[in-house]
Amino acid sequence: MTECNYDEIMQLLCDRLSTLTSSETAITADTNLISELSIDSIKLLNLIMEIEDSFDISIPINALADVQTVHELASLISRIKSAH
Amino acid sequence: MNLLEKLDAAAAVRKSLLPDGVGAFGIPIEEVYSATEARIGDRRVLLLGTNNYLGLTFSPECIQAAHEALDTEGTGTTGSRMANGSYSGHRALEQEFANFYECCTGIVFTTGYQANLGTISGLVGRGDTVLIDSDSHASIYDGCILSGAEIIRFRHNDMIDMEKRLRRLGDRTTTTLIIVEGIYSMLGDQAPLAEIVQLKNKYNCTLLLDEAHSLGVLGETGQGLVEKTGLLKEIDFITGTFSKSLCSIGGFCVSNHPQLDQLRYISHPYIFTASPSPATIASTRAALKLLRNGSNLRKQLWKNCTQLYTHLNTVGYRLGPEPGPVIAAILDNPRQALQLWHGLLEHNIYVNLILPPAAPDGKSLVRCSVNAAHTNEQIAHVGATFEKLYQQFLVA
Ligand SMILES: Cc1ncc(COP(=O)(O)O)c(C=O)c1O
């Protein structure tokens, strides 16, 4: 994957997250990854590694500390991707 | 939730994993009899949950050296080396570590935890990058956080993933510190050092190796993975601890870069803490001599490691990828691990229980640490007990 905008990232995240969560909640930009989707931290870290490979980026773990919602994760990815 | 309620919530999670009365963490040890035996409650137990790899905790040489230092220099230094001065023992031990690793510079820290904190935060800062193995010890993670550098993890011992991440860093690799461990403390496996060195050279990075669990264990003279692989000259910085094979408390960093000495003036974990007590330094110096000349102890240690690893493997336990002094049985869930741990204790064998999130990838581990002082009979007894409990708890 090369050129990629925020919407595509959002779409990919929502697709992947819906397969990981057991919660029935519809996933939107404001959905909280941990508290609403009850995805444990290990699954989340594996998901992050998968995403890193799809976008050919490394997400520093310091940056993840500020990520709570799907929107925040998508913006982080798009920020790192465009800095490349 | 206020601050105390948050602690209550954490306690509730812990209690949900451990039934009342089972104190698997911080278990009270009432008396220690030797390098292999102690009393827990009213049980005389076999110790397989210590990092006493060479079995030197009661070595007469180390005890005598500590006694003499107590008599001549007192119980403590009461302050930091920067503010209150360096005793001759601190300086001598630094020189001895530098000589041992054929390096120009050595620094002693008050613990191995602080050696990593102090070295990492002294070497990198904001704008730099650290590339660390995902199974890294907490002292490495905490050192990285303290440093303010950007932290990137690669999959445990996965050189393809590591190279991908180096490539993604572009020209930032020259300000990147790679950090790996000689033997990983959870599964007892070793880092693929030759490939790591190759990548470090290809991408022009700096490499730090933590030999905490491999010091005294690997290599003819016990230098660690650097000696086993013959790659000593390729490593920029080596850290380690006195708390395992050297049987005291403290840590060190050695390097052939004379710039390491600057850490004494900038590294808070070196400066703002009291220096190791004279008795600690004295017993460590005596233990380092025994360690260097301890090839027979290493032979016995490896014989024990292989014996137990092979036994547990044959029984059917899922283990780490290779034998070593750390042998971890990987269980499917925390309950199973707790059952096995508790069963072993009921048979008077003390091992470590490691539950998520302390173990990597959500694993639950029952971890044994083998040492050179264990007899063949003791190791055979531990193997047989694991075998019995496997039939009891793990065969569906
Ligand atoms: C890999 C590793 N590094 C560092 C340390 C810290 O050593 P110390 O016990 O001296 O603080 C440990 C020990 O727990 C360790 O396992």
Coordinates of C-alpha atoms and ligand atoms in Angstrom, one line a residue:
Chain A
M1 CA 0.0 0.0 0.0
T2 CA 1.5 3.4 -0.9
E3 CA -0.7 6.5 -1.2
C4 CA -3.3 6.3 1.5
N5 CA -5.6 8.9 2.9
Y6 CA -7.3 9.2 6.3
D7 CA -10.6 7.7 5.0
E8 CA -9.0 4.6 3.7
I9 CA -7.1 4.2 7.0
M10 CA -10.4 4.6 8.9
Q11 CA -12.1 2.0 6.7
L12 CA -9.3 -0.5 7.2
L13 CA -9.2 0.0 11.0
C14 CA -13.0 -0.4 11.3
D15 CA -12.9 -3.6 9.3
R16 CA -10.1 -5.1 11.4
L17 CA -11.5 -3.9 14.7
S18 CA -14.9 -5.4 14.0
T19 CA -13.4 -8.9 13.6
L20 CA -11.5 -8.5 16.9
T21 CA -14.2 -7.2 19.2
S22 CA -16.8 -9.3 20.8
S23 CA -18.8 -6.1 21.5
E24 CA -21.9 -5.3 19.4
T25 CA -21.2 -1.6 19.4
A26 CA -21.0 0.0 16.0
I27 CA -17.5 1.2 15.4
T28 CA -17.2 5.0 14.7
A29 CA -14.4 7.5 14.8
D30 CA -15.1 8.3 18.5
T31 CA -15.2 4.7 19.7
N32 CA -12.8 4.1 22.5
L33 CA -10.5 1.2 21.6
I34 CA -10.1 -0.2 25.1
S35 CA -13.2 0.7 27.1
E36 CA -15.8 0.3 24.4
L37 CA -14.5 -2.5 22.3
S38 CA -13.0 -4.5 25.2
I39 CA -10.0 -5.6 23.1
D40 CA -7.2 -6.6 25.4
S41 CA -3.9 -4.9 25.2
I42 CA -2.2 -7.9 23.6
K43 CA -4.7 -8.2 20.8
L44 CA -4.4 -4.5 20.3
L45 CA -0.6 -4.6 20.1
N46 CA -0.8 -7.5 17.6
L47 CA -3.2 -5.4 15.5
I48 CA -0.8 -2.5 15.6
M49 CA 2.0 -4.7 14.3
E50 CA -0.3 -5.9 11.5
I51 CA -1.2 -2.3 10.6
E52 CA 2.4 -1.3 10.7
D53 CA 3.1 -3.9 8.0
S54 CA 0.1 -2.9 5.9
F55 CA 1.2 0.7 5.8
D56 CA 5.0 0.0 5.9
I57 CA 5.5 2.2 9.0
S58 CA 6.7 1.9 12.6
I59 CA 4.4 3.4 15.2
P60 CA 6.5 4.4 18.2
I61 CA 5.0 3.1 21.4
N62 CA 5.4 6.6 23.0
A63 CA 2.9 7.9 20.5
L64 CA 0.4 5.1 21.3
A65 CA 0.2 6.4 24.8
D66 CA -2.0 9.2 23.6
V67 CA -4.3 7.1 21.5
Q68 CA -7.8 6.3 22.9
T69 CA -10.2 6.4 20.0
V70 CA -10.3 4.9 16.5
H71 CA -10.0 8.5 15.1
E72 CA -6.9 9.1 17.1
L73 CA -5.3 5.9 15.9
A74 CA -6.2 6.7 12.3
S75 CA -4.8 10.3 12.5
L76 CA -1.6 8.9 14.0
I77 CA -1.1 6.4 11.2
S78 CA -1.9 9.0 8.6
R79 CA 0.6 11.5 10.2
I80 CA 3.4 8.9 10.3
K81 CA 2.6 7.7 6.8
S82 CA 2.7 11.2 5.3
A83 CA 6.0 12.0 7.1
H84 CA 7.6 9.2 5.2
Chain B
M1 CA -12.2 6.9 40.4
N2 CA -9.9 8.5 42.9
L3 CA -6.3 7.4 43.4
L4 CA -7.0 4.8 46.0
E5 CA -10.0 3.4 44.2
K6 CA -7.7 2.8 41.2
L7 CA -5.5 0.7 43.5
D8 CA -8.5 -1.2 44.8
A9 CA -9.5 -2.0 41.2
A10 CA -6.1 -3.4 40.5
A11 CA -6.2 -5.5 43.7
A12 CA -9.6 -6.9 42.6
V13 CA -8.1 -8.0 39.2
R14 CA -5.2 -9.7 41.1
K15 CA -7.6 -11.4 43.5
S16 CA -9.7 -12.7 40.7
L17 CA -6.6 -14.6 39.4
L18 CA -5.4 -15.9 42.7
P19 CA -7.7 -17.5 45.2
D20 CA -7.4 -16.4 48.8
G21 CA -4.5 -17.8 50.7
V22 CA -2.3 -18.3 47.7
G23 CA 0.5 -15.8 48.0
A24 CA 2.3 -16.6 44.7
F25 CA 3.8 -13.2 44.5
G26 CA 6.4 -12.1 47.0
I27 CA 6.1 -15.4 48.8
P28 CA 7.5 -15.2 52.4
I29 CA 10.8 -17.2 52.7
E30 CA 11.4 -17.8 56.4
E31 CA 14.9 -19.2 56.4
V32 CA 17.5 -19.9 53.7
Y33 CA 19.6 -23.0 54.2
S34 CA 21.8 -23.1 51.1
A35 CA 21.9 -22.2 47.5
T36 CA 19.3 -24.8 46.8
E37 CA 17.1 -25.1 50.0
A38 CA 15.0 -22.8 52.1
R39 CA 11.9 -22.8 54.4
I40 CA 8.6 -21.5 53.2
G41 CA 5.9 -21.7 55.9
D42 CA 6.7 -25.1 57.5
R43 CA 8.0 -26.6 54.4
R44 CA 11.6 -27.2 53.6
V45 CA 11.6 -26.5 49.8
L46 CA 14.0 -27.0 46.9
L47 CA 14.7 -23.6 45.4
L48 CA 14.2 -23.5 41.6
G49 CA 13.0 -19.9 41.6
T50 CA 16.2 -17.9 42.1
N51 CA 18.7 -16.6 39.7
N52 CA 21.6 -18.0 41.6
Y53 CA 23.0 -19.6 38.4
L54 CA 26.4 -20.5 39.7
G55 CA 25.1 -21.4 43.1
L56 CA 27.5 -18.9 44.8
T57 CA 25.2 -17.3 47.5
F58 CA 27.0 -19.1 50.3
S59 CA 30.5 -19.1 48.8
P60 CA 33.0 -18.8 51.7
E61 CA 35.3 -16.4 49.6
C62 CA 32.4 -14.0 49.0
I63 CA 31.1 -14.2 52.6
Q64 CA 34.6 -13.5 54.0
A65 CA 35.2 -10.6 51.6
A66 CA 31.9 -9.0 52.6
H67 CA 32.7 -9.5 56.4
E68 CA 36.0 -7.8 56.0
A69 CA 34.5 -4.9 54.1
L70 CA 31.9 -4.5 56.8
D71 CA 34.6 -4.4 59.5
T72 CA 36.8 -2.0 57.8
E73 CA 34.4 0.3 55.8
G74 CA 31.1 0.1 57.7
T75 CA 27.6 -0.8 56.6
G76 CA 26.9 1.8 54.0
T77 CA 28.3 4.7 51.9
T78 CA 25.4 7.0 52.9
G79 CA 25.4 8.8 49.6
S80 CA 26.0 9.1 45.9
R81 CA 29.4 8.8 44.4
M82 CA 29.1 12.2 42.7
A83 CA 28.4 14.1 45.9
N84 CA 30.0 11.9 48.5
G85 CA 32.9 10.2 46.8
S86 CA 33.9 6.9 45.3
Y87 CA 35.4 4.3 47.6
S88 CA 38.4 2.3 46.3
G89 CA 36.3 -0.8 46.0
H90 CA 33.9 0.9 43.5
R91 CA 36.8 2.0 41.4
A92 CA 38.5 -1.3 41.6
L93 CA 35.4 -3.2 40.6
E94 CA 34.9 -0.9 37.6
Q95 CA 38.4 -1.6 36.5
E96 CA 37.9 -5.3 37.0
F97 CA 34.7 -5.3 34.8
A98 CA 36.5 -3.3 32.1
N99 CA 39.4 -5.8 32.2
F100 CA 37.0 -8.8 32.1
Y101 CA 35.4 -7.4 29.0
E102 CA 38.6 -6.2 27.5
C103 CA 37.2 -2.6 27.4
C104 CA 38.6 0.8 28.3
T105 CA 35.6 1.9 30.5
G106 CA 33.4 0.5 33.1
I107 CA 30.7 2.1 35.4
V108 CA 29.1 0.5 38.4
F109 CA 25.5 1.3 39.2
T110 CA 23.5 0.6 42.4
T111 CA 21.3 -2.1 40.7
G112 CA 21.0 -3.7 37.3
Y113 CA 17.7 -1.9 36.8
Q114 CA 19.5 1.4 37.3
A115 CA 22.3 0.3 35.0
N116 CA 19.8 0.1 32.1
L117 CA 17.9 3.2 33.2
G118 CA 21.2 5.2 33.5
T119 CA 22.9 3.8 30.4
I120 CA 19.9 4.1 28.0
S121 CA 18.8 7.6 29.2
G122 CA 22.4 8.7 29.1
L123 CA 23.0 7.6 25.5
V124 CA 19.7 8.6 23.8
G125 CA 17.3 11.5 24.2
R126 CA 14.6 13.4 22.5
G127 CA 15.0 13.1 18.7
D128 CA 16.9 9.8 18.9
T129 CA 15.4 6.4 18.4
V130 CA 15.6 3.1 20.4
L131 CA 14.8 -0.1 18.6
I132 CA 14.1 -2.8 21.2
D133 CA 13.0 -6.4 21.3
S134 CA 9.3 -6.8 22.3
D135 CA 10.3 -9.2 25.1
S136 CA 12.6 -6.7 26.7
H137 CA 12.9 -6.5 30.5
A138 CA 11.0 -3.7 32.2
S139 CA 14.3 -1.9 33.1
I140 CA 14.9 -1.5 29.3
Y141 CA 11.4 -0.2 28.7
D142 CA 11.6 2.2 31.6
G143 CA 15.1 3.4 30.5
C144 CA 13.7 4.1 27.1
I145 CA 10.7 6.0 28.5
L146 CA 13.0 8.0 30.8
S147 CA 15.2 8.9 27.9
G148 CA 12.5 10.6 25.9
A149 CA 13.7 8.9 22.7
E150 CA 11.2 7.5 20.2
I151 CA 10.6 3.8 21.1
I152 CA 10.1 1.2 18.3
R153 CA 9.7 -2.5 19.1
F154 CA 10.4 -5.4 16.8
R155 CA 8.9 -8.9 17.2
H156 CA 10.9 -11.0 19.6
N157 CA 14.1 -12.3 18.0
D158 CA 12.6 -11.7 14.5
M159 CA 15.4 -10.4 12.3
I160 CA 13.1 -9.8 9.3
D161 CA 10.9 -7.6 11.4
M162 CA 14.0 -5.8 12.8
E163 CA 15.4 -5.1 9.4
K164 CA 12.0 -3.8 8.2
R165 CA 12.0 -1.3 11.0
L166 CA 15.6 -0.2 10.4
R167 CA 14.8 0.3 6.7
R168 CA 11.7 2.4 7.7
L169 CA 13.9 4.7 9.8
G170 CA 15.8 5.9 6.8
D171 CA 18.7 8.2 7.7
R172 CA 17.7 8.2 11.4
T173 CA 19.5 4.9 11.9
T174 CA 22.7 6.8 12.8
T175 CA 21.0 8.1 16.0
T176 CA 19.3 4.7 16.7
L177 CA 20.3 2.5 19.7
I178 CA 19.4 -1.2 19.3
I179 CA 18.9 -3.0 22.6
V180 CA 18.8 -6.8 23.0
E181 CA 19.4 -9.3 25.8
G182 CA 21.9 -12.2 25.9
I183 CA 19.3 -14.6 27.4
Y184 CA 15.7 -13.5 27.7
S185 CA 14.4 -13.8 31.2
M186 CA 10.9 -15.2 30.3
L187 CA 11.6 -18.1 28.0
G188 CA 15.3 -18.4 28.4
D189 CA 16.1 -18.1 24.7
Q190 CA 19.2 -16.3 23.3
A191 CA 19.4 -13.3 20.9
P192 CA 20.6 -14.1 17.4
L193 CA 23.6 -11.9 18.0
A194 CA 25.5 -12.5 14.7
E195 CA 22.5 -11.4 12.6
I196 CA 21.9 -8.4 14.9
V197 CA 25.5 -7.3 14.6
Q198 CA 25.3 -7.6 10.8
L199 CA 22.2 -5.4 10.7
K200 CA 23.7 -2.9 13.2
N201 CA 26.7 -2.5 10.9
K202 CA 24.7 -2.4 7.7
Y203 CA 22.5 0.4 9.1
N204 CA 25.2 2.2 11.1
C205 CA 23.4 2.0 14.5
T206 CA 24.7 1.6 18.0
L207 CA 24.2 -1.6 19.9
L208 CA 23.6 -2.3 23.6
L209 CA 23.5 -5.8 24.9
D210 CA 22.1 -6.7 28.4
E211 CA 23.9 -9.8 29.7
A212 CA 21.9 -9.9 32.9
H213 CA 21.0 -13.6 32.6
S214 CA 24.0 -14.7 30.4
L215 CA 26.8 -13.4 32.6
G216 CA 28.5 -16.3 34.2
V217 CA 26.4 -18.7 32.1
L218 CA 27.7 -18.5 28.6
G219 CA 31.2 -18.5 27.2
E220 CA 34.4 -20.1 28.4
T221 CA 35.1 -17.4 31.1
G222 CA 31.5 -16.5 31.6
Q223 CA 31.4 -13.1 29.7
G224 CA 28.1 -14.1 28.3
L225 CA 26.7 -14.3 24.8
V226 CA 29.5 -12.0 23.5
E227 CA 32.0 -14.7 24.4
K228 CA 29.9 -17.6 23.1
T229 CA 29.5 -15.9 19.8
G230 CA 33.0 -14.3 19.6
L231 CA 31.4 -10.9 19.0
L232 CA 32.7 -8.9 21.9
K233 CA 34.4 -6.3 19.8
E234 CA 31.2 -5.7 17.8
I235 CA 29.1 -4.6 20.8
D236 CA 29.1 -0.9 21.7
F237 CA 27.7 -1.2 25.3
I238 CA 27.2 -4.1 27.6
T239 CA 25.1 -3.9 30.7
G240 CA 24.5 -6.5 33.4
T241 CA 23.6 -7.1 37.0
F242 CA 25.3 -8.4 40.1
S243 CA 22.0 -9.8 41.3
K244 CA 22.1 -13.1 39.5
S245 CA 25.3 -15.2 38.9
L246 CA 27.3 -12.7 41.1
C247 CA 24.9 -13.2 44.0
S248 CA 24.8 -9.6 45.4
I249 CA 23.1 -6.4 44.3
G250 CA 24.3 -3.9 41.7
G251 CA 24.8 -3.4 38.0
F252 CA 27.4 -2.3 35.4
C253 CA 28.0 -1.0 32.0
V254 CA 31.2 -1.5 30.1
S255 CA 32.3 -0.1 26.7
N256 CA 35.3 0.4 24.5
H257 CA 33.9 3.9 23.8
P258 CA 35.7 6.2 26.4
Q259 CA 32.6 8.5 26.1
L260 CA 30.8 6.1 28.4
D261 CA 32.5 8.0 31.3
Q262 CA 30.4 11.1 30.6
L263 CA 27.4 9.2 31.9
R264 CA 28.7 9.9 35.4
Y265 CA 28.0 13.6 34.9
I266 CA 24.6 13.4 33.1
S267 CA 22.9 10.2 34.1
H268 CA 20.4 10.7 37.0
P269 CA 20.1 6.9 37.9
Y270 CA 23.9 7.0 38.4
I271 CA 24.1 10.4 40.2
F272 CA 21.0 10.6 42.4
T273 CA 21.2 7.4 44.4
A274 CA 23.5 6.0 47.0
S275 CA 26.4 3.9 45.8
P276 CA 26.5 0.2 46.6
S277 CA 27.6 -0.7 50.1
P278 CA 31.2 -1.8 50.8
A279 CA 30.2 -5.4 51.6
T280 CA 28.2 -5.6 48.4
I281 CA 31.1 -4.4 46.3
A282 CA 33.5 -6.7 48.2
S283 CA 31.4 -9.9 47.7
T284 CA 30.8 -9.0 44.0
R285 CA 34.6 -8.6 43.4
A286 CA 35.2 -12.0 45.0
A287 CA 32.3 -13.5 43.0
L288 CA 33.6 -12.1 39.7
K289 CA 36.9 -13.9 40.3
L290 CA 35.0 -17.2 40.9
L291 CA 32.9 -16.6 37.9
R292 CA 35.8 -16.0 35.6
N293 CA 37.4 -19.2 36.8
G294 CA 34.2 -21.1 37.0
S295 CA 34.2 -23.2 33.9
N296 CA 33.5 -26.3 36.1
L297 CA 30.5 -24.6 37.6
R298 CA 29.3 -23.7 34.1
K299 CA 29.6 -27.3 33.0
Q300 CA 27.6 -28.5 36.0
L301 CA 25.0 -25.8 35.3
W302 CA 24.6 -26.7 31.7
K303 CA 24.4 -30.4 32.5
N304 CA 21.5 -29.6 34.9
C305 CA 19.8 -27.3 32.4
T306 CA 19.9 -29.9 29.7
Q307 CA 18.7 -32.7 32.0
L308 CA 15.6 -30.7 33.2
Y309 CA 14.8 -29.3 29.7
T310 CA 14.9 -32.7 28.1
H311 CA 12.8 -34.3 30.9
L312 CA 10.1 -31.6 30.7
N313 CA 10.1 -31.7 26.9
T314 CA 9.7 -35.5 26.8
V315 CA 6.8 -35.3 29.2
G316 CA 5.0 -33.0 26.8
Y317 CA 5.4 -29.5 28.4
R318 CA 5.5 -26.6 25.9
L319 CA 8.8 -24.9 26.6
G320 CA 10.9 -22.0 25.3
P321 CA 12.8 -22.8 22.1
E322 CA 16.1 -23.8 23.7
P323 CA 17.6 -25.2 27.0
G324 CA 19.2 -22.7 29.4
P325 CA 19.2 -21.8 33.0
V326 CA 15.7 -20.3 32.6
I327 CA 13.3 -23.1 31.7
A328 CA 9.7 -21.9 31.4
A329 CA 6.7 -24.2 31.0
I330 CA 4.1 -22.3 28.9
L331 CA 0.5 -23.0 30.1
D332 CA -2.7 -22.3 28.3
N333 CA -4.2 -20.0 31.0
P334 CA -3.5 -18.5 34.4
R335 CA -5.6 -21.1 36.2
Q336 CA -3.5 -24.0 34.8
A337 CA -0.3 -22.2 35.6
L338 CA -1.5 -21.5 39.2
Q339 CA -2.5 -25.1 39.6
L340 CA 0.9 -26.4 38.5
W341 CA 2.8 -23.8 40.6
H342 CA 0.8 -24.7 43.6
G343 CA 1.1 -28.5 43.0
L344 CA 4.9 -28.1 42.9
L345 CA 4.9 -26.1 46.1
E346 CA 2.9 -28.9 47.8
H347 CA 5.7 -31.2 46.7
N348 CA 8.2 -28.8 48.3
I349 CA 9.5 -27.3 45.1
Y350 CA 9.6 -23.6 44.7
V351 CA 9.4 -22.1 41.2
N352 CA 8.2 -18.8 39.8
L353 CA 4.6 -18.1 38.6
I354 CA 4.4 -15.5 35.9
L355 CA 1.0 -14.3 34.7
P356 CA -0.1 -11.8 32.1
P357 CA 0.8 -9.0 31.6
A358 CA 4.2 -9.7 33.1
A359 CA 4.9 -12.5 30.6
P360 CA 5.0 -11.8 26.9
D361 CA 2.0 -12.2 24.5
G362 CA -0.4 -12.9 27.3
K363 CA 1.3 -16.2 28.2
S364 CA 1.1 -17.8 31.6
L365 CA 4.4 -19.3 32.7
V366 CA 5.7 -21.6 35.4
R367 CA 9.4 -20.8 35.3
C368 CA 12.3 -22.7 36.8
S369 CA 15.8 -21.4 37.3
V370 CA 18.4 -24.1 37.4
N371 CA 21.7 -23.6 39.1
A372 CA 25.1 -25.3 39.3
A373 CA 24.6 -26.3 42.9
H374 CA 21.6 -28.5 42.2
T375 CA 22.5 -32.2 42.3
N376 CA 21.5 -34.7 39.6
E377 CA 19.1 -36.2 42.1
Q378 CA 17.4 -32.9 42.9
I379 CA 17.0 -32.2 39.1
A380 CA 15.6 -35.7 38.6
H381 CA 13.2 -35.2 41.5
V382 CA 12.0 -31.9 40.0
G383 CA 11.5 -33.5 36.6
A384 CA 9.6 -36.5 38.1
T385 CA 7.3 -34.1 40.0
F386 CA 6.6 -32.1 36.9
E387 CA 5.8 -35.3 35.2
K388 CA 3.4 -36.4 37.9
L389 CA 1.6 -33.1 37.9
Y390 CA 1.3 -33.2 34.1
Q391 CA -0.7 -36.4 34.3
Q392 CA -2.8 -34.9 37.1
F393 CA -3.6 -31.4 35.7
L394 CA -2.8 -31.3 32.0
V395 CA -3.9 -34.5 30.5
A396 CA -7.4 -33.9 29.4
Ligands
LIG1 C1 17.2 -8.6 31.6 C2 17.4 -8.0 32.9 N1 18.0 -6.8 33.0 C3 18.1 -6.1 34.1 C4 17.6 -6.6 35.3 C5 17.7 -5.8 36.6 O1 18.6 -6.3 37.4 P1 18.6 -6.0 39.0 O2 18.0 -7.1 39.7 O3 20.1 -5.9 39.3 O4 17.9 -4.7 39.2 C6 17.0 -7.9 35.3 C7 16.6 -8.6 36.5 O5 15.6 -8.7 37.0 C8 16.9 -8.6 34.0 O6 16.2 -9.7 34.0

